[in-house]
Amino acid sequence: MTPRMPGRLRPPAGALRPPEFTGRLHDARTATAVGRWLGAAFAVCFLTGLVSHYLQHPPDWLADRLPARPVWGYRLTQGLHVSAGLVAIVLLLVKLWTVYPRLFAWPPVRSVRHALERLSVAVLVSGALFEVLTGLLNIVQWYPWPFSFVPVHFAVAWVVAGSILLHLAVKAPEIRAHWRRLSPGTLALPAEDVRDRRSLLLGTVAAAGVVTVTTVGQSLTPLKSLDLLAPRHPDHGPQGLPVNRTAAAAGVSAGALGGWRLEVVGPRPYDLSLDGLSALPQTRVRLPIACVEGWSVEAEWTGVRVRELIERAGGRPGVDGLRVTSLEVAGSYRVMEMGTEYAEDPLTLLALGLNGRRLSLDHGFPARIIAPNRPGVLQTKWVHRLEVR
Ligand SMILES: Nc1nc2c(c(=O)[nH]1)N[C@H]1C(S)=C(S)[C@@H](COP(=O)(O)O)O[C@H]1N2
Ligand SMILES: [Mo]
């Protein structure tokens, strides 16, 4: 068995000697095999992350074109985002284990090209670790950093995407050699290498599978009973639905709701008490709440169609958008903009009821927004004003 020493040269005698690695799987072949899965997981994260970003922060030209169908669209893309991110943690660890002997390459820098290559790998590795770590801590709602998660996670995603493309370009010759050796009749690998690699890859698949099966139930509700490691369980919460931010956390108290009236601003402004709202035609819809943190669950909502409230104020559904303001005093989700596709959709409600009962305070009493194919953060609770734009 030949020790694999990545550098070509030995250090001078007497110098600090880099460690020797005798494992047979620290080679380009294993790195390529794991790397393509990792690349696929990151691609899913990147694309679904883009979807989530543009649904939450659309440029002006896109805001009124965002589609309200399929109703489960955001549920699917965000579930995939978090599941692929969790699998990426397993794959990233295996990949780093495969290639870490290269950290000790001797000499550390052979040429300008080599220095640049090592620098680009350093950016890639730190960016990738940053993304999976911040994503993981975000889904357990722990924010031990001074910056705000969303913009930084989004910005670093571009850095990682760029460094992956660069990495693929730099490694293209090795990747190509790997695939060529797979063709029959060329260089055969020692049987024990093949066996070990197969074990490693099977172990990796098994670990990724366990992570997925024990977490995906937070969104894929048929598997909810296996949801052992996920931060949320779809059934745990008042009225059979998790709560992301409680009324207490948002500074909304039952007392402050005393004289609550819904204020609707538009060409013909009006306001309504809760009794007045309840007296309007009520619609019942089944729609999911899909949180950006990866849990989602479908529920039955009753309330007044937002398009009817817009029409009553003299607005034109399909032409006018809506600004929704919550009673919440501070917080990033106090004011929400709704594009025309959602505002005119017959499934978009100002909901008063959830799963057959009046909304509980934590779910947004007296009234909240529920709309199809939108991130949970935009399903505004404790609504108090609608402005027709
Ligand atoms: N006003 C207000 N509405 C809000 C929030 C908030 O912090 N403030 N959180 C949002 C988030 S992140 C989610 S996932 C959904 C969750 O709704 P639920 O608590 O009824 O399940 O509410 C949304 N509505
Ligand atoms: Mo959320």
Short mmCIF file of C-alpha atoms and ligand atoms in Angstrom, two decimals:
data_model
loop_
_atom_site.label_atom_id
_atom_site.label_comp_id
_atom_site.label_asym_id
_atom_site.label_seq_id
_atom_site.Cartn_x
_atom_site.Cartn_y
_atom_site.Cartn_z
CA MET A 1 0.00 0.00 0.00
CA THR A 2 1.51 3.31 -1.05
CA PRO A 3 1.06 6.30 1.24
CA ARG A 4 -0.58 9.15 -0.62
CA MET A 5 1.44 12.29 -0.25
CA PRO A 6 -0.15 15.04 -2.27
CA GLY A 7 2.89 17.29 -2.70
CA ARG A 8 5.49 16.17 -5.20
CA LEU A 9 8.51 17.20 -3.19
CA ARG A 10 9.61 16.13 0.23
CA PRO A 11 10.49 18.85 2.74
CA PRO A 12 14.20 19.29 3.44
CA ALA A 13 15.62 16.93 6.05
CA GLY A 14 15.25 18.30 9.53
CA ALA A 15 12.41 20.63 8.54
CA LEU A 16 8.99 20.25 10.12
CA ARG A 17 7.63 17.21 8.36
CA PRO A 18 4.06 17.24 7.14
CA PRO A 19 2.00 14.21 8.17
CA GLU A 20 1.73 11.18 5.91
CA PHE A 21 -1.66 9.86 4.95
CA THR A 22 -2.06 6.17 4.43
CA GLY A 23 -5.80 6.04 3.81
CA ARG A 24 -6.59 4.97 0.26
CA LEU A 25 -9.61 7.18 -0.21
CA HIS A 26 -7.93 10.57 -0.15
CA ASP A 27 -7.80 10.58 -3.92
CA ALA A 28 -9.24 12.53 -6.81
CA ARG A 29 -11.57 9.69 -7.67
CA THR A 30 -13.39 9.69 -4.33
CA ALA A 31 -13.34 13.48 -4.25
CA THR A 32 -15.00 13.57 -7.66
CA ALA A 33 -17.62 10.99 -6.73
CA VAL A 34 -18.68 12.85 -3.58
CA GLY A 35 -18.15 16.22 -5.22
CA ARG A 36 -20.79 15.71 -7.88
CA TRP A 37 -23.43 14.92 -5.24
CA LEU A 38 -22.35 17.89 -3.19
CA GLY A 39 -22.48 20.04 -6.31
CA ALA A 40 -26.02 18.84 -7.00
CA ALA A 41 -27.12 19.57 -3.40
CA PHE A 42 -25.64 23.06 -3.58
CA ALA A 43 -27.27 23.66 -6.96
CA VAL A 44 -30.67 22.80 -5.46
CA CYS A 45 -29.98 25.10 -2.50
CA PHE A 46 -28.89 27.93 -4.76
CA LEU A 47 -31.83 27.74 -7.17
CA THR A 48 -34.48 27.31 -4.46
CA GLY A 49 -32.79 30.09 -2.48
CA LEU A 50 -33.07 32.39 -5.49
CA VAL A 51 -36.77 31.55 -5.74
CA SER A 52 -37.25 32.38 -2.07
CA HIS A 53 -35.28 35.59 -2.37
CA TYR A 54 -37.21 36.92 -5.36
CA LEU A 55 -40.57 35.96 -3.85
CA GLN A 56 -39.66 38.02 -0.79
CA HIS A 57 -37.84 40.88 -2.47
CA PRO A 58 -39.03 41.09 -6.07
CA PRO A 59 -37.74 43.92 -8.25
CA ASP A 60 -40.54 46.32 -9.29
CA TRP A 61 -41.05 44.79 -12.72
CA LEU A 62 -41.56 41.35 -11.19
CA ALA A 63 -43.68 42.18 -8.12
CA ASP A 64 -47.02 42.06 -9.96
CA ARG A 65 -46.11 39.02 -12.05
CA LEU A 66 -45.24 36.57 -9.29
CA PRO A 67 -47.56 33.59 -9.73
CA ALA A 68 -50.07 32.48 -7.10
CA ARG A 69 -49.97 28.92 -8.48
CA PRO A 70 -49.22 26.17 -7.71
CA VAL A 71 -50.47 26.85 -4.19
CA TRP A 72 -47.81 24.46 -2.83
CA GLY A 73 -44.97 25.95 -4.89
CA TYR A 74 -43.18 27.67 -2.04
CA ARG A 75 -43.79 24.71 0.21
CA LEU A 76 -41.94 22.50 -2.27
CA THR A 77 -39.05 24.83 -3.02
CA GLN A 78 -38.42 25.73 0.62
CA GLY A 79 -38.73 22.11 1.75
CA LEU A 80 -36.15 21.20 -0.90
CA HIS A 81 -33.90 24.07 0.13
CA VAL A 82 -33.68 22.96 3.73
CA SER A 83 -33.50 19.21 2.94
CA ALA A 84 -30.75 19.70 0.35
CA GLY A 85 -28.90 21.97 2.80
CA LEU A 86 -29.00 19.30 5.52
CA VAL A 87 -27.78 16.62 3.12
CA ALA A 88 -25.04 19.00 1.99
CA ILE A 89 -23.66 19.01 5.55
CA VAL A 90 -23.03 15.25 5.37
CA LEU A 91 -21.59 15.46 1.87
CA LEU A 92 -19.39 18.43 2.71
CA LEU A 93 -17.88 16.64 5.70
CA VAL A 94 -17.10 13.54 3.64
CA LYS A 95 -15.67 15.62 0.82
CA LEU A 96 -13.48 17.60 3.21
CA TRP A 97 -12.25 14.39 4.82
CA THR A 98 -11.33 13.06 1.38
CA VAL A 99 -9.29 16.09 0.38
CA TYR A 100 -7.91 17.40 3.68
CA PRO A 101 -4.42 15.87 3.22
CA ARG A 102 -3.97 18.53 0.54
CA LEU A 103 -3.87 21.09 3.32
CA PHE A 104 -0.41 19.75 4.08
CA ALA A 105 0.88 19.88 0.50
CA TRP A 106 4.60 20.51 0.37
CA PRO A 107 5.81 23.02 -0.59
CA PRO A 108 2.71 24.99 0.36
CA VAL A 109 2.98 27.13 -2.75
CA ARG A 110 4.59 25.92 -5.95
CA SER A 111 3.69 28.69 -8.35
CA VAL A 112 1.41 31.67 -8.79
CA ARG A 113 -1.17 29.41 -10.38
CA HIS A 114 -0.96 26.98 -7.47
CA ALA A 115 -1.30 29.83 -4.96
CA LEU A 116 -4.41 31.13 -6.74
CA GLU A 117 -5.88 27.66 -6.86
CA ARG A 118 -5.36 27.17 -3.13
CA LEU A 119 -6.83 30.58 -2.45
CA SER A 120 -9.94 29.78 -4.47
CA VAL A 121 -10.37 26.49 -2.60
CA ALA A 122 -10.04 28.36 0.72
CA VAL A 123 -12.83 30.72 -0.35
CA LEU A 124 -14.97 27.80 -1.51
CA VAL A 125 -14.51 25.76 1.67
CA SER A 126 -15.09 28.64 4.05
CA GLY A 127 -18.09 29.92 2.08
CA ALA A 128 -19.65 26.45 1.91
CA LEU A 129 -19.13 25.84 5.64
CA PHE A 130 -20.55 29.28 6.39
CA GLU A 131 -23.68 28.61 4.35
CA VAL A 132 -24.52 25.22 5.84
CA LEU A 133 -23.72 26.36 9.37
CA THR A 134 -25.74 29.58 9.26
CA GLY A 135 -28.59 27.73 7.53
CA LEU A 136 -28.60 25.03 10.21
CA LEU A 137 -28.58 27.52 13.08
CA ASN A 138 -31.31 29.54 11.38
CA ILE A 139 -33.69 26.59 11.23
CA VAL A 140 -33.23 26.08 14.97
CA GLN A 141 -33.71 29.85 15.41
CA TRP A 142 -30.39 30.44 17.07
CA TYR A 143 -28.61 33.57 15.88
CA PRO A 144 -25.24 33.73 17.63
CA TRP A 145 -23.89 36.34 15.17
CA PRO A 146 -24.05 40.11 14.97
CA PHE A 147 -25.27 40.36 11.35
CA SER A 148 -28.69 39.74 9.95
CA PHE A 149 -29.02 36.24 8.55
CA VAL A 150 -30.97 36.67 5.31
CA PRO A 151 -28.85 39.18 3.35
CA VAL A 152 -25.56 37.62 4.43
CA HIS A 153 -26.67 34.04 3.68
CA PHE A 154 -27.85 35.29 0.26
CA ALA A 155 -24.65 37.21 -0.54
CA VAL A 156 -22.34 34.34 0.46
CA ALA A 157 -24.44 31.98 -1.70
CA TRP A 158 -23.20 33.90 -4.75
CA VAL A 159 -19.61 33.64 -3.55
CA VAL A 160 -20.02 29.88 -3.14
CA ALA A 161 -21.73 29.51 -6.53
CA GLY A 162 -18.90 31.45 -8.19
CA SER A 163 -16.19 29.47 -6.43
CA ILE A 164 -17.83 26.16 -7.37
CA LEU A 165 -17.78 27.15 -11.04
CA LEU A 166 -14.15 28.23 -10.74
CA HIS A 167 -13.30 25.02 -8.90
CA LEU A 168 -14.95 22.91 -11.62
CA ALA A 169 -12.97 24.77 -14.27
CA VAL A 170 -9.67 24.32 -12.43
CA LYS A 171 -10.33 20.65 -11.73
CA ALA A 172 -11.75 19.88 -15.18
CA PRO A 173 -8.69 17.82 -16.23
CA GLU A 174 -8.86 15.64 -13.10
CA ILE A 175 -12.61 15.22 -13.37
CA ARG A 176 -12.29 14.26 -17.02
CA ALA A 177 -9.53 11.75 -16.22
CA HIS A 178 -11.76 10.23 -13.57
CA TRP A 179 -14.61 9.65 -15.98
CA ARG A 180 -12.31 8.31 -18.68
CA ARG A 181 -10.88 5.72 -16.35
CA LEU A 182 -14.41 4.42 -15.87
CA SER A 183 -14.56 3.24 -19.46
CA PRO A 184 -13.85 -0.50 -19.84
CA GLY A 185 -10.41 -1.71 -20.79
CA THR A 186 -8.52 1.17 -19.19
CA LEU A 187 -6.53 1.25 -16.02
CA ALA A 188 -8.05 -1.18 -13.53
CA LEU A 189 -8.16 -0.19 -9.87
CA PRO A 190 -6.95 -2.48 -7.10
CA ALA A 191 -9.90 -4.50 -5.81
CA GLU A 192 -9.47 -3.29 -2.22
CA ASP A 193 -9.65 0.36 -3.37
CA VAL A 194 -12.90 -0.34 -5.14
CA ARG A 195 -14.29 -2.11 -2.07
CA ASP A 196 -13.30 0.66 0.34
CA ARG A 197 -14.64 3.38 -1.88
CA ARG A 198 -17.91 1.56 -2.28
CA SER A 199 -18.21 1.29 1.53
CA LEU A 200 -17.47 4.96 1.99
CA LEU A 201 -20.00 6.00 -0.65
CA LEU A 202 -22.66 3.66 0.73
CA GLY A 203 -22.04 4.99 4.24
CA THR A 204 -22.40 8.52 2.91
CA VAL A 205 -25.67 7.71 1.18
CA ALA A 206 -26.95 6.02 4.35
CA ALA A 207 -26.03 9.02 6.53
CA ALA A 208 -27.66 11.44 4.09
CA GLY A 209 -30.73 9.20 4.02
CA VAL A 210 -31.02 9.13 7.81
CA VAL A 211 -30.68 12.91 8.03
CA THR A 212 -33.38 13.33 5.39
CA VAL A 213 -35.84 10.79 6.79
CA THR A 214 -35.61 12.19 10.33
CA THR A 215 -36.12 15.82 9.24
CA VAL A 216 -38.19 15.91 6.06
CA GLY A 217 -41.40 15.18 8.01
CA GLN A 218 -41.46 18.82 9.13
CA SER A 219 -42.62 19.61 5.63
CA LEU A 220 -43.56 16.31 3.97
CA THR A 221 -46.39 15.58 6.37
CA PRO A 222 -46.92 11.87 5.50
CA LEU A 223 -43.49 11.32 7.12
CA LYS A 224 -44.22 13.51 10.13
CA SER A 225 -44.06 10.62 12.58
CA LEU A 226 -40.37 10.12 11.66
CA ASP A 227 -39.61 13.80 12.24
CA LEU A 228 -37.21 13.18 15.17
CA LEU A 229 -34.41 15.65 14.45
CA ALA A 230 -36.35 18.47 12.81
CA PRO A 231 -36.77 21.61 14.89
CA ARG A 232 -40.53 21.68 14.16
CA HIS A 233 -43.28 19.13 14.15
CA PRO A 234 -46.18 20.04 11.86
CA ASP A 235 -48.80 19.19 14.51
CA HIS A 236 -47.22 20.88 17.52
CA GLY A 237 -48.80 24.23 18.20
CA PRO A 238 -52.16 25.80 19.00
CA GLN A 239 -54.98 24.82 16.59
CA GLY A 240 -52.78 22.10 15.07
CA LEU A 241 -50.25 24.49 13.54
CA PRO A 242 -46.77 25.56 14.71
CA VAL A 243 -46.21 29.18 15.69
CA ASN A 244 -43.11 30.92 14.49
CA ARG A 245 -43.41 34.18 16.38
CA THR A 246 -45.78 34.35 19.30
CA ALA A 247 -47.95 37.36 20.04
CA ALA A 248 -45.89 37.95 23.18
CA ALA A 249 -42.65 37.96 21.16
CA ALA A 250 -44.19 40.41 18.70
CA GLY A 251 -45.44 42.66 21.50
CA VAL A 252 -49.12 42.11 20.66
CA SER A 253 -51.36 41.67 23.73
CA ALA A 254 -55.05 40.85 23.94
CA GLY A 255 -55.49 44.12 25.85
CA ALA A 256 -54.10 46.22 23.00
CA LEU A 257 -56.71 44.70 20.68
CA GLY A 258 -59.61 46.20 22.65
CA GLY A 259 -60.98 48.67 20.13
CA TRP A 260 -59.58 46.86 17.09
CA ARG A 261 -60.96 47.89 13.69
CA LEU A 262 -59.67 47.00 10.27
CA GLU A 263 -58.74 50.16 8.41
CA VAL A 264 -58.91 49.98 4.60
CA VAL A 265 -57.30 52.81 2.64
CA GLY A 266 -58.18 53.38 -1.02
CA PRO A 267 -60.32 55.62 -3.28
CA ARG A 268 -63.28 54.88 -0.92
CA PRO A 269 -61.70 54.28 2.50
CA TYR A 270 -63.64 52.53 5.25
CA ASP A 271 -63.13 50.63 8.46
CA LEU A 272 -64.77 47.56 9.95
CA SER A 273 -65.08 45.97 13.36
CA LEU A 274 -64.49 42.26 13.80
CA ASP A 275 -68.27 41.74 13.82
CA GLY A 276 -68.54 43.77 10.62
CA LEU A 277 -65.84 41.63 8.96
CA SER A 278 -67.50 38.42 10.15
CA ALA A 279 -70.78 39.59 8.61
CA LEU A 280 -69.22 39.77 5.12
CA PRO A 281 -69.33 36.66 2.87
CA GLN A 282 -66.88 34.10 4.27
CA THR A 283 -64.73 31.83 2.13
CA ARG A 284 -63.11 28.57 3.20
CA VAL A 285 -59.76 27.49 1.65
CA ARG A 286 -57.12 24.85 2.30
CA LEU A 287 -53.68 26.39 2.02
CA PRO A 288 -50.26 25.64 3.49
CA ILE A 289 -48.12 27.91 5.63
CA ALA A 290 -44.58 27.32 4.42
CA CYS A 291 -41.97 28.87 6.67
CA VAL A 292 -38.59 29.91 5.29
CA GLU A 293 -37.16 27.80 8.09
CA GLY A 294 -38.26 24.66 6.31
CA TRP A 295 -41.42 23.53 8.10
CA SER A 296 -44.75 23.66 6.36
CA VAL A 297 -48.24 22.43 6.97
CA GLU A 298 -51.62 22.71 5.32
CA ALA A 299 -54.58 24.12 7.23
CA GLU A 300 -58.16 25.16 6.65
CA TRP A 301 -58.69 28.91 6.73
CA THR A 302 -61.92 30.91 6.73
CA GLY A 303 -62.22 34.62 6.11
CA VAL A 304 -62.98 37.37 3.65
CA ARG A 305 -61.48 37.43 0.18
CA VAL A 306 -58.87 40.16 -0.05
CA ARG A 307 -60.11 41.04 -3.56
CA GLU A 308 -63.56 41.81 -2.14
CA LEU A 309 -62.06 44.12 0.48
CA ILE A 310 -60.11 45.87 -2.31
CA GLU A 311 -63.25 46.25 -4.45
CA ARG A 312 -65.19 47.69 -1.51
CA ALA A 313 -62.51 50.36 -1.18
CA GLY A 314 -62.89 51.28 -4.85
CA GLY A 315 -59.71 49.47 -5.90
CA ARG A 316 -59.34 47.40 -9.07
CA PRO A 317 -58.32 43.77 -8.43
CA GLY A 318 -55.71 42.67 -10.93
CA VAL A 319 -54.49 46.24 -11.30
CA ASP A 320 -53.94 47.45 -7.76
CA GLY A 321 -51.55 45.88 -5.31
CA LEU A 322 -51.88 45.99 -1.57
CA ARG A 323 -49.84 47.06 1.42
CA VAL A 324 -50.68 45.22 4.63
CA THR A 325 -49.67 46.52 8.04
CA SER A 326 -49.65 44.55 11.26
CA LEU A 327 -50.37 45.78 14.76
CA GLU A 328 -46.95 44.51 15.71
CA VAL A 329 -44.92 47.47 16.90
CA ALA A 330 -41.50 46.56 15.54
CA GLY A 331 -40.16 43.65 13.52
CA SER A 332 -39.21 42.98 9.91
CA TYR A 333 -42.61 41.53 9.01
CA ARG A 334 -44.78 44.41 10.21
CA VAL A 335 -45.40 45.80 6.72
CA MET A 336 -45.93 43.51 3.74
CA GLU A 337 -46.40 44.32 0.06
CA MET A 338 -48.68 42.09 -1.99
CA GLY A 339 -48.49 41.99 -5.81
CA THR A 340 -51.60 41.96 -7.96
CA GLU A 341 -51.54 38.22 -8.75
CA TYR A 342 -51.94 37.39 -5.06
CA ALA A 343 -54.27 40.29 -4.25
CA GLU A 344 -56.82 39.31 -6.90
CA ASP A 345 -56.57 35.56 -6.26
CA PRO A 346 -59.83 34.04 -4.98
CA LEU A 347 -57.82 31.95 -2.48
CA THR A 348 -56.15 34.94 -0.84
CA LEU A 349 -57.98 35.73 2.39
CA LEU A 350 -57.97 38.03 5.30
CA ALA A 351 -58.50 35.02 7.55
CA LEU A 352 -60.49 35.12 10.77
CA GLY A 353 -60.62 31.39 11.42
CA LEU A 354 -58.21 28.45 11.38
CA ASN A 355 -59.10 24.74 11.38
CA GLY A 356 -62.73 25.40 12.29
CA ARG A 357 -62.15 27.87 15.12
CA ARG A 358 -61.53 31.58 15.50
CA LEU A 359 -57.81 32.46 15.09
CA SER A 360 -55.86 32.20 18.33
CA LEU A 361 -53.80 35.21 19.37
CA ASP A 362 -50.55 33.46 18.40
CA HIS A 363 -51.90 32.73 14.92
CA GLY A 364 -52.76 36.36 14.31
CA PHE A 365 -56.10 37.18 15.97
CA PRO A 366 -58.21 39.10 15.02
CA ALA A 367 -57.21 38.82 11.33
CA ARG A 368 -54.28 37.61 9.29
CA ILE A 369 -53.31 37.14 5.66
CA ILE A 370 -53.19 33.73 4.01
CA ALA A 371 -52.22 33.59 0.33
CA PRO A 372 -51.19 30.77 -2.03
CA ASN A 373 -47.57 30.12 -3.04
CA ARG A 374 -46.01 32.68 -0.70
CA PRO A 375 -43.31 32.47 1.97
CA GLY A 376 -44.57 32.18 5.57
CA VAL A 377 -42.93 35.48 6.46
CA LEU A 378 -45.42 37.24 4.17
CA GLN A 379 -48.51 35.63 5.77
CA THR A 380 -48.91 38.67 8.00
CA LYS A 381 -50.53 38.20 11.41
CA TRP A 382 -52.45 40.74 13.56
CA VAL A 383 -53.42 42.75 10.48
CA HIS A 384 -54.72 46.20 11.16
CA ARG A 385 -54.50 48.18 7.93
CA LEU A 386 -54.88 47.45 4.21
CA GLU A 387 -53.80 50.09 1.69
CA VAL A 388 -54.84 49.76 -1.94
CA ARG A 389 -51.91 50.95 -4.07
N1 LIG B 1 -46.94 40.39 11.98
C1 LIG B 1 -46.24 39.27 11.82
N2 LIG B 1 -46.72 38.30 11.02
C2 LIG B 1 -46.03 37.15 10.83
C3 LIG B 1 -44.78 36.93 11.46
C4 LIG B 1 -44.28 37.97 12.29
O1 LIG B 1 -43.20 37.88 12.89
N3 LIG B 1 -45.05 39.12 12.45
N4 LIG B 1 -44.10 35.75 11.26
C5 LIG B 1 -44.36 35.11 9.99
C6 LIG B 1 -43.74 33.80 9.85
S1 LIG B 1 -42.05 33.76 9.81
C7 LIG B 1 -44.47 32.66 9.62
S2 LIG B 1 -43.73 31.21 9.21
C8 LIG B 1 -45.93 32.66 9.75
C9 LIG B 1 -46.30 31.58 10.71
O2 LIG B 1 -47.65 31.64 11.02
P1 LIG B 1 -48.17 30.86 12.30
O3 LIG B 1 -47.37 31.35 13.47
O4 LIG B 1 -49.63 31.16 12.39
O5 LIG B 1 -47.92 29.41 12.05
O6 LIG B 1 -46.41 33.91 10.22
C10 LIG B 1 -45.84 35.02 9.63
N5 LIG B 1 -46.55 36.20 10.03
MO MO B 2 -41.45 31.76 8.92
#
